[in-house]
Short mmCIF file of C-alpha atoms and ligand atoms in Angstrom, two decimals:
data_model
loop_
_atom_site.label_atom_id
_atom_site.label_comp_id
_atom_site.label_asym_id
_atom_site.label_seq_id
_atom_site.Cartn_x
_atom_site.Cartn_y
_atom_site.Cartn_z
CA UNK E 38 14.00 -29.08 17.97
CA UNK E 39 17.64 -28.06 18.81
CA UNK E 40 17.82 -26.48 22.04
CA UNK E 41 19.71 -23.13 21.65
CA UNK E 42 22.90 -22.45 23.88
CA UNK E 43 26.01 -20.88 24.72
CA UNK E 44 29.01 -22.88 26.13
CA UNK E 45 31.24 -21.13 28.44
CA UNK E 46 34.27 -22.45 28.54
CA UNK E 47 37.27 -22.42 30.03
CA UNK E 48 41.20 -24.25 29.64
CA UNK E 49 39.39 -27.45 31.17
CA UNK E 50 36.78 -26.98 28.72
CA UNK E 51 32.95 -26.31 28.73
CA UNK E 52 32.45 -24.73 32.71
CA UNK E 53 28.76 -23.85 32.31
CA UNK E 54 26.27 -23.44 29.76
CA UNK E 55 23.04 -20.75 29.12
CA UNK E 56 19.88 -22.68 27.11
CA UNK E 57 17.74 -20.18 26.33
CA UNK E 58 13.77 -20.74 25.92
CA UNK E 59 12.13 -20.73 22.22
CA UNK E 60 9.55 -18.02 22.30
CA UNK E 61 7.83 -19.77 19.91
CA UNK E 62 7.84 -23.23 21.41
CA UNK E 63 5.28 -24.41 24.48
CA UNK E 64 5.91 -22.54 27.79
CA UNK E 65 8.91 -22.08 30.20
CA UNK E 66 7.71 -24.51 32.11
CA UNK E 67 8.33 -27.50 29.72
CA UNK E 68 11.67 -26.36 28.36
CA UNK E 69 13.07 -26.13 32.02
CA UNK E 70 11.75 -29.65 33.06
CA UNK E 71 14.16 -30.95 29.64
CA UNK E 72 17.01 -29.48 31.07
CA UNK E 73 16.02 -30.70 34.78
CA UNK E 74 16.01 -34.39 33.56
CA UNK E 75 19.15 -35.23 34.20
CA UNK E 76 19.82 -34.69 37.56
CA UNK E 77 18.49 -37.23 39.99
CA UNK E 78 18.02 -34.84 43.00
CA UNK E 79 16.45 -31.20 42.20
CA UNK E 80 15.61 -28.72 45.34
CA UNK E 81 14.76 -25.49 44.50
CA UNK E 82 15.38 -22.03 46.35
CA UNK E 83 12.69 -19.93 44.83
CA UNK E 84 12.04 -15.26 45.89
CA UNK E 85 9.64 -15.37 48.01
CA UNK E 86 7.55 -12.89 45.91
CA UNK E 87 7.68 -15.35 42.85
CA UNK E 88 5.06 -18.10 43.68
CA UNK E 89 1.97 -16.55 42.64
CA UNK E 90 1.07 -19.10 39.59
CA UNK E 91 -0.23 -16.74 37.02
CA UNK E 92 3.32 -15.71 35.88
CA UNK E 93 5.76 -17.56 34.15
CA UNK E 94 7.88 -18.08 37.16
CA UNK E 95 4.78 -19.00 38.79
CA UNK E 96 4.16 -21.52 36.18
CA UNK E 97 7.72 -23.09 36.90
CA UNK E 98 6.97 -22.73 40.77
CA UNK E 99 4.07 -25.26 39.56
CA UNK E 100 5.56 -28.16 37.61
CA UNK E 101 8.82 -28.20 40.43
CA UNK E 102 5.71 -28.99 43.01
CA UNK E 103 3.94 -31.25 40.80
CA UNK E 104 7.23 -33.31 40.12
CA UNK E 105 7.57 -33.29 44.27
CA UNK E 106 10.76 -30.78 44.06
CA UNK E 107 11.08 -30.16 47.33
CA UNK E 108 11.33 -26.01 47.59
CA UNK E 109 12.45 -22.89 49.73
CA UNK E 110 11.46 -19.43 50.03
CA UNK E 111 13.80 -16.51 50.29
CA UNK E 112 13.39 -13.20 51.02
CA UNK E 113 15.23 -11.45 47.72
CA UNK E 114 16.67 -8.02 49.10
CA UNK E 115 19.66 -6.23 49.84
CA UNK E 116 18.91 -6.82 53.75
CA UNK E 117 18.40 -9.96 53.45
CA UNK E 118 21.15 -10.89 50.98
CA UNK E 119 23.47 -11.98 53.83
CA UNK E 120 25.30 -15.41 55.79
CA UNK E 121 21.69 -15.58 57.52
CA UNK E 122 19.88 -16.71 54.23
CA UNK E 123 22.49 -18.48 52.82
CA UNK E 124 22.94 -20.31 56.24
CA UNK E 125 18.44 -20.99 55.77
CA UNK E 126 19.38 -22.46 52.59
CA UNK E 127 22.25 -24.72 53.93
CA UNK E 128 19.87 -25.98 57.04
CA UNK E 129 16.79 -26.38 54.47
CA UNK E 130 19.31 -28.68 52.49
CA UNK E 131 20.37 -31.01 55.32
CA UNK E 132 16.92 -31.18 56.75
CA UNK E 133 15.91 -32.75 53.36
CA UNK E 134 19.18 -34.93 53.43
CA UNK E 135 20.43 -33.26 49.94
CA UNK E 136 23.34 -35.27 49.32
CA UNK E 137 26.78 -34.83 46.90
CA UNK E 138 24.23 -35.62 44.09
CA UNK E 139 22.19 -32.66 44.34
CA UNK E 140 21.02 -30.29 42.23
CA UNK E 141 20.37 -26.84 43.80
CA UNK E 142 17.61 -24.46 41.25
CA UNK E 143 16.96 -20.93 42.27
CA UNK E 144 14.16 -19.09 40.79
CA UNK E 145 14.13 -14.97 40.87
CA UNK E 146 16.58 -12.37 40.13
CA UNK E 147 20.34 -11.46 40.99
CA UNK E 148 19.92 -11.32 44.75
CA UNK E 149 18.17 -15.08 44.78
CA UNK E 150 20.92 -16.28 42.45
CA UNK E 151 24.27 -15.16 44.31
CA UNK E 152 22.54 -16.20 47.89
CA UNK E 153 21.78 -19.82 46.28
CA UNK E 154 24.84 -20.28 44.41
CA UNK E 155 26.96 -19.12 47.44
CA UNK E 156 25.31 -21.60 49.47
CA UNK E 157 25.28 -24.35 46.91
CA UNK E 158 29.24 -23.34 46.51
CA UNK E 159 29.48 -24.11 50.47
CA UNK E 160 27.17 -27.28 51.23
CA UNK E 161 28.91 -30.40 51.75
CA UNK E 162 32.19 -28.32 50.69
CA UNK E 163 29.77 -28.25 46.85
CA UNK E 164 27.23 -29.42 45.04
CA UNK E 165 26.17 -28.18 41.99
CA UNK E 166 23.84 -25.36 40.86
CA UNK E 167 21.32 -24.28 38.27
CA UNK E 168 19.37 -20.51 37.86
CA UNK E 169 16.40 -19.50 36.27
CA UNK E 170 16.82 -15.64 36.43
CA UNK E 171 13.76 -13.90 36.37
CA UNK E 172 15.01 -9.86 35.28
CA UNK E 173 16.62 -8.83 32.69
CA UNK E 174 19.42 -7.80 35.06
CA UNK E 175 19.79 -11.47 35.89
CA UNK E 176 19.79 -12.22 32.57
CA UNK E 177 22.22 -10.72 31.07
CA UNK E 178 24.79 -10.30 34.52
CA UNK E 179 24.17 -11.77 37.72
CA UNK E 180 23.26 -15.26 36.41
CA UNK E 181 26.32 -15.51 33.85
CA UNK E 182 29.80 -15.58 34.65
CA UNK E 183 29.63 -17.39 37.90
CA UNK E 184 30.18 -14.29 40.54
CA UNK E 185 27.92 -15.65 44.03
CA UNK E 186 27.63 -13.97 47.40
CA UNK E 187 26.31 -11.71 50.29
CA UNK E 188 26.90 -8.69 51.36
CA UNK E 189 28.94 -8.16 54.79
CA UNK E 190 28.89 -5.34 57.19
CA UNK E 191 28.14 -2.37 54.81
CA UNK E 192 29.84 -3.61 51.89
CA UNK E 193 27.88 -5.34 48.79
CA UNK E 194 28.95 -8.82 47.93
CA UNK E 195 31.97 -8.80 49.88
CA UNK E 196 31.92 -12.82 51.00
CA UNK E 197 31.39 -15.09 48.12
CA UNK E 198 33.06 -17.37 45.34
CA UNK E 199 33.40 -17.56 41.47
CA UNK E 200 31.74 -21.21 41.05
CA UNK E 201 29.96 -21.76 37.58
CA UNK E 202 26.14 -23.13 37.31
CA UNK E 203 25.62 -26.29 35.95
CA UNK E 204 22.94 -24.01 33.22
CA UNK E 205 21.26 -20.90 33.40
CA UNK E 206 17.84 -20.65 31.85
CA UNK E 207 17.31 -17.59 29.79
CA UNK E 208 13.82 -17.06 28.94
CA UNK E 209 12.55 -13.88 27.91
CA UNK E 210 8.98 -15.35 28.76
CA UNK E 211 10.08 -15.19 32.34
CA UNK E 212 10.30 -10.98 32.16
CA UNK E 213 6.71 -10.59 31.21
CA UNK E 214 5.38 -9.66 34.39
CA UNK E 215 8.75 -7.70 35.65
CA UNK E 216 7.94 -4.28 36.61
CA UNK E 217 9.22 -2.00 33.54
CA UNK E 218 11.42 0.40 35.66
CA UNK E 219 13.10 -3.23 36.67
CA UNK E 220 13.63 -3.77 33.02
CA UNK E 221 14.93 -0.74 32.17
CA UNK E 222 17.67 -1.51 34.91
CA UNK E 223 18.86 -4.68 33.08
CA UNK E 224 18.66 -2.69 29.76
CA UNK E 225 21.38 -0.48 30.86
CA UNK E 226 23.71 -3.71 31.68
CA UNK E 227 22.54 -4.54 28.31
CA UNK E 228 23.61 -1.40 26.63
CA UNK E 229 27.15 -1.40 28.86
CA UNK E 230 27.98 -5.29 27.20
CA UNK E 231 27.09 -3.81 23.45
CA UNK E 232 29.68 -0.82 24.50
CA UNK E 233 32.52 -3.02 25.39
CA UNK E 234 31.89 -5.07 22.16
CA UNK E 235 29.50 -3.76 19.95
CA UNK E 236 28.85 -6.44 17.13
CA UNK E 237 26.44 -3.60 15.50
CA UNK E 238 24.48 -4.31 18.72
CA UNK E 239 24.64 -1.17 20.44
CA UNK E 240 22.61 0.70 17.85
CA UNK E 241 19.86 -1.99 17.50
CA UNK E 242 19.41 -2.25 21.45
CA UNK E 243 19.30 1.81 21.64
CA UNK E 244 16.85 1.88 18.54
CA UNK E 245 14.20 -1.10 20.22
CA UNK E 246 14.87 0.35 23.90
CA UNK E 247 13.97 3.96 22.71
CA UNK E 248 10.73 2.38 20.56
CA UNK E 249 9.61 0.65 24.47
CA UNK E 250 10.09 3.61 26.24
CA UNK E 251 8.41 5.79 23.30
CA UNK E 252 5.28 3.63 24.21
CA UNK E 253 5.70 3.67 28.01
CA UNK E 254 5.70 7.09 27.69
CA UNK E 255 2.16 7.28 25.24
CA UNK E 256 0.57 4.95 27.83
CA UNK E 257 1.08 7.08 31.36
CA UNK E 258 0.31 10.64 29.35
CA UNK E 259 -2.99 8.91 28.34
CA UNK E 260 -3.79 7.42 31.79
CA UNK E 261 -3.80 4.06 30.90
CA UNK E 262 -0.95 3.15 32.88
CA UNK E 263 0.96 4.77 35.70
CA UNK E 264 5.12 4.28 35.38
CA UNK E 265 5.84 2.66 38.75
CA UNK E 266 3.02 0.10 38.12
CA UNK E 267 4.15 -0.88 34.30
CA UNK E 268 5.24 -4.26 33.69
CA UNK E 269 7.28 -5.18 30.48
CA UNK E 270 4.50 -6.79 29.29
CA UNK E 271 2.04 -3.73 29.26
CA UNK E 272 4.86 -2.07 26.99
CA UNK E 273 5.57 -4.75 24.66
CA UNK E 274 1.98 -4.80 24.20
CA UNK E 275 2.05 -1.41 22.41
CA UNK E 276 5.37 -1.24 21.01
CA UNK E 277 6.31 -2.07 17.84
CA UNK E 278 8.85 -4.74 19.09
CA UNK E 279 8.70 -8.42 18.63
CA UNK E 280 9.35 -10.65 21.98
CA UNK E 281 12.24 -12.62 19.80
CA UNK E 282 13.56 -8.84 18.50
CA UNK E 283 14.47 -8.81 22.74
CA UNK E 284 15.49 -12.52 22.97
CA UNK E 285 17.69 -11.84 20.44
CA UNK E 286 19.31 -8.72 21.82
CA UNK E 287 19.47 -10.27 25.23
CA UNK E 288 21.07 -13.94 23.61
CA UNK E 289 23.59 -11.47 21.74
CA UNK E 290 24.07 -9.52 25.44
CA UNK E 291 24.90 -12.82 27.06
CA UNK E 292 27.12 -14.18 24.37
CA UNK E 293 29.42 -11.04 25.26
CA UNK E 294 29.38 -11.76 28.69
CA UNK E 295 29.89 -15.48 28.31
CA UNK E 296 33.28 -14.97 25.93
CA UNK E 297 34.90 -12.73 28.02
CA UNK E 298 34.24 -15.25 31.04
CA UNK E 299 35.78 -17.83 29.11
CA UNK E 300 38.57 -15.39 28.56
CA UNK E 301 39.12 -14.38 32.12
CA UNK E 302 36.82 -16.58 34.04
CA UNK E 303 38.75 -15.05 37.81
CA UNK E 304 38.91 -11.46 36.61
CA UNK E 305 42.43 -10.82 36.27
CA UNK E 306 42.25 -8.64 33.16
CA UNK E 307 39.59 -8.45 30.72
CA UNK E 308 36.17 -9.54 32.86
CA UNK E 309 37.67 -6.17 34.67
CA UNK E 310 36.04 -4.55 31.47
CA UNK E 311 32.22 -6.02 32.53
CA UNK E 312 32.52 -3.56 35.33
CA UNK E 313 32.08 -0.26 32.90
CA UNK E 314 30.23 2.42 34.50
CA UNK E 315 30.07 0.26 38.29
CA UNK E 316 32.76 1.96 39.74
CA UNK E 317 30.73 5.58 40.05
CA UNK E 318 27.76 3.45 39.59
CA UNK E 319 28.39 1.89 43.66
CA UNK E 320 29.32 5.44 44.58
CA UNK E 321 25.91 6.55 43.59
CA UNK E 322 24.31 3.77 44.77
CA UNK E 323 26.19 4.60 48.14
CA UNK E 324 25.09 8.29 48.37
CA UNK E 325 21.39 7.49 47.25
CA UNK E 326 21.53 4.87 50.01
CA UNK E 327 22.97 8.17 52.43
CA UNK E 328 19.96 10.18 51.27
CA UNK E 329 17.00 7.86 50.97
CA UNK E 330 16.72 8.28 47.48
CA UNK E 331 15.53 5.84 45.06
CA UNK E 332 17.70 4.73 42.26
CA UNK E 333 18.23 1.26 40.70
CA UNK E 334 21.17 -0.59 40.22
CA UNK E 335 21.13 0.36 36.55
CA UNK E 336 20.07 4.06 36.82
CA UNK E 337 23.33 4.06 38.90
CA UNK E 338 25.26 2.33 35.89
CA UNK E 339 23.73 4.17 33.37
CA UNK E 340 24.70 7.62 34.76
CA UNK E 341 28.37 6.20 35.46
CA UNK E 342 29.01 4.64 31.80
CA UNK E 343 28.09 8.46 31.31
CA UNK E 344 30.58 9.92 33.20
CA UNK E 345 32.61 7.21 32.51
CA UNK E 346 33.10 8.46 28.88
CA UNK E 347 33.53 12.16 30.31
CA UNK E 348 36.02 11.26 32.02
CA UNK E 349 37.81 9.42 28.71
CA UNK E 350 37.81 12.37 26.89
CA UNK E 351 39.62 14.21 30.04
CA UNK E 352 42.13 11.41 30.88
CA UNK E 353 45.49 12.20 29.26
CA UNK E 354 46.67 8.45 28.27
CA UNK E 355 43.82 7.67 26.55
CA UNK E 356 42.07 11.19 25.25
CA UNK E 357 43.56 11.43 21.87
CA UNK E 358 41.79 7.55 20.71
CA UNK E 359 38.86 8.85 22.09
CA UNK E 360 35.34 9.91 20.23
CA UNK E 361 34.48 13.07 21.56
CA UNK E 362 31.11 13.08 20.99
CA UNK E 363 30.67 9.59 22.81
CA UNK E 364 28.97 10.84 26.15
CA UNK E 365 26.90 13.32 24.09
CA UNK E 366 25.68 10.51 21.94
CA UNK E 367 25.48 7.71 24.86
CA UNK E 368 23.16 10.93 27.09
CA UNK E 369 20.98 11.36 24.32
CA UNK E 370 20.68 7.50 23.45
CA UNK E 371 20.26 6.49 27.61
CA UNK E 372 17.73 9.50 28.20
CA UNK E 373 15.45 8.16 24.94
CA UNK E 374 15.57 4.79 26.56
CA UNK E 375 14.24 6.38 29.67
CA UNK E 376 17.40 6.10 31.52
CA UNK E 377 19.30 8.64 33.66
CA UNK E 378 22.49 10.19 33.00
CA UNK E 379 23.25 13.18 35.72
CA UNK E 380 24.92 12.35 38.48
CA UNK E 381 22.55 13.99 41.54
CA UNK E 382 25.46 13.79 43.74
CA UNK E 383 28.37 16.53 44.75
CA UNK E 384 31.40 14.97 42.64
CA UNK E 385 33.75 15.40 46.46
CA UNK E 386 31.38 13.07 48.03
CA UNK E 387 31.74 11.07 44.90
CA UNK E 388 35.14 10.86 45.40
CA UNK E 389 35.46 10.25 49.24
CA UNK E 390 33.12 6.83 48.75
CA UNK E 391 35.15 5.44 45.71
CA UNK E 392 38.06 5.75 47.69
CA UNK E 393 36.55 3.04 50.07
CA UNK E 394 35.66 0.83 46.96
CA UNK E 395 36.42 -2.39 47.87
CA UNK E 396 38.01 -3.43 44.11
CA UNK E 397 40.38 -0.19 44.89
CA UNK E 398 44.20 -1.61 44.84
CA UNK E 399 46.97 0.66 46.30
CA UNK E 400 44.77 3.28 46.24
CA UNK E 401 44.01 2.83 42.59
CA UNK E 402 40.98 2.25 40.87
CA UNK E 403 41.02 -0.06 37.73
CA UNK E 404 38.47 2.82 35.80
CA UNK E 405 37.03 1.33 32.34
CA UNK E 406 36.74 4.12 29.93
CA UNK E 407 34.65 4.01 27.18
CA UNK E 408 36.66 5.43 23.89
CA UNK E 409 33.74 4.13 21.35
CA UNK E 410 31.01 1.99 21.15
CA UNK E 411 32.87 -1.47 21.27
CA UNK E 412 36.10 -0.28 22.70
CA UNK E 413 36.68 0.23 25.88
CA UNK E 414 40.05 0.84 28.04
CA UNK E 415 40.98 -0.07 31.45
CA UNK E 416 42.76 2.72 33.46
CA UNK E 417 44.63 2.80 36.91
CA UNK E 418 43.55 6.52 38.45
CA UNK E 419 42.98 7.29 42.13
CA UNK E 420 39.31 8.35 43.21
CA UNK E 421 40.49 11.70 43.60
CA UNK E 422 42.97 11.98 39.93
CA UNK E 423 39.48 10.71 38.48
CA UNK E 424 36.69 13.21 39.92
CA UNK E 425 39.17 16.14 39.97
CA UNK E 426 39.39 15.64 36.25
CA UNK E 427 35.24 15.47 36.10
CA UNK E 428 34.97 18.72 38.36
N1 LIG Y 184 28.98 -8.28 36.94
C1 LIG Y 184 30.26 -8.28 36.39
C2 LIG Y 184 30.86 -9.63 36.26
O1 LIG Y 184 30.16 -10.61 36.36
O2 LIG Y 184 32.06 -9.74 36.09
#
């Protein structure tokens, strides 16, 4: 059977390529090993947390040893997303005398993906680079679009390159055992792609996301289940969604993604649009950091595309093309998912930490405002022009 794929392209031509896994075919395992044949020299960089066989990623972890890949275990946080771990990867690679040829795999999510491809990017001045993401965050963002890094001093991903992967590997078999809450973050990254270009996406992915949560809920007011402790897989198993009714919606996801890459592979217009939602979004993740509260990387994006679209409907240039009742609809559709949409910070503070954002330019921020589901407008405003108008 034909393999299914996206091509991303670019002027040169095709740059990288996402084969996704057929849910109905054998396991992950298998269909990964096809796309591993050929390329003489695999060595795989695989979280830490990932190698316990009875998951899927486990189940790759497997066939890599049985086929003698030679492998390397990262710690996959924000602590530990940094020069030190990419510099472990770089040693592991010498000690095992990787040479030009070499393939480099990682296996896990976003953090494990940027650290590998960063160091891949910086080996022997290159060598190429292949992910198997294992969220749906991955999935549908980190993994696509070639963006790898580290963070440096206090600032997220501030060292790194845009360098495609040879492939990504998309298998929704992979998210089976990813905690739900994890999930949900990827949905909203999901959700933000259908509101830049919407396809008749946006309503499907809020109508199956709303039917998961529906049944997350049912299982922790019986006691079958507490939230924290969920795993996609213990929802799917009473929702009424199909595992292919997500591939789909996450293959649709990444074939937004992947065309405005090929558009605007170095992000010097419209891959500016991907960013919807992230510029309060690092705020918020910068206050909750302040505070010691817990938030995910897409509660924080989810609550920004929010005020995002408040802030459309405020901002003069683009107000009268906008759909007022956007950020009512896009709150009620985000809370039925299960997602957050108030911002628990003072908007001042807000405003102080987005004026340190590092993609600010002349003390403008490039703001993407949300008009309507599947259009979206990118608008220069200062930190403080944009929260004064949210006050
Ligand atoms: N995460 C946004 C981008 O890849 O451009």
């Amino acid at each position: 059977m034909m393999k299914k794929e996206i091509e991303i392209c670019s002027g040169t031509g095709i740059i990288s390529r996402v084969v996704f896994g057929d849910v109905g075919s054998g396991m992950p395992d298998c269909a990964l090993a096809e796309c591993l044949a050929p390329y003489p020299e695999v060595f795989a960089v695989i979280d830490a947390n990932l190698t316990d066989k009875s998951s899927a990623a486990g189940s790759v972890y497997a066939m890599l040893q049985e086929r003698n890949v030679p492998s390397y275990a990262v710690e996959a946080s924000e602590q530990a997303k940094n020069m030190e771990t990419v510099l472990g990867i770089c040693s592991w690679l010498m000690d095992c005398n990787a040479g030009r040829d070499a393939l480099v795999l990682a296996i896990g999510g976003g953090i494990t993906t940027d650290m590998t491809g960063f160091a891949a990017s910086v080996y022997k001045r290159g060598v190429r680079f292949a992910y198997v993401p294992t969220t749906l965050l991955a999935q549908v963002d980190a993994s696509v679009g070639g963006k790898t890094g580290v963070n440096f001093e206090q600032y997220k991903n501030m060292l790194g390159i845009i360098r495609q992967p040879e492939f990504t590997y998309a298998d929704i078999r992979m998210l089976g055992s990813l905690p739900y809450r994890d999930f949900l973050s990827g949905a909203a990254e999901m959700l933000k792609t259908f509101i830049i270009e919407d396809n008749g996406n946006y309503a499907v992915s809020a109508g199956v996301l709303k039917e998961l949560h529906s049944a997350a809920v049912q299982q922790c007011r019986s006691g079958e289940c507490e939230f924290r402790k969920m795993t996609l897989s213990d929802v799917m198993v009473k929702a009424a969604v199909e595992w292919d009714v997500l591939a789909n919606l996450v293959a649709e996801s990444i074939k937004v993604k992947a065309g405005i890459v090929s558009r605007d592979q170095f992000e010097g217009g419209e891959r500016r649009k991907l960013n919807l939602g992230h510029t309060f979004a690092h705020a918020i993740e910068t206050l909750a950091r302040r505070h010691g509260d817990d938030l995910t990387h897409g509660e924080a994006v989810a609550i920004g595309i929010v005020m995002a679209a408040r802030l459309a409907g405020l901002c003069p240039d683009i107000a009268p093309s906008h759909d007022c009742a956007l950020a009512a609809r896009l709150e009620a559709d985000f809370t039925a998912c299960g997602l957050p949409v108030r911002c628990p910070y003072d908007i001042l503070g807000m405003a102080e930490v987005m004026s340190k954002d590092k993609k600010s330019e002349g003390g403008k921020v490039h703001f993407v405002l949300p008009c309507a589901v599947g259009d979206v407008r990118i608008v220069d405003l200062s930190a403080a022009e944009a929260c004064a108008m949210l006050k």
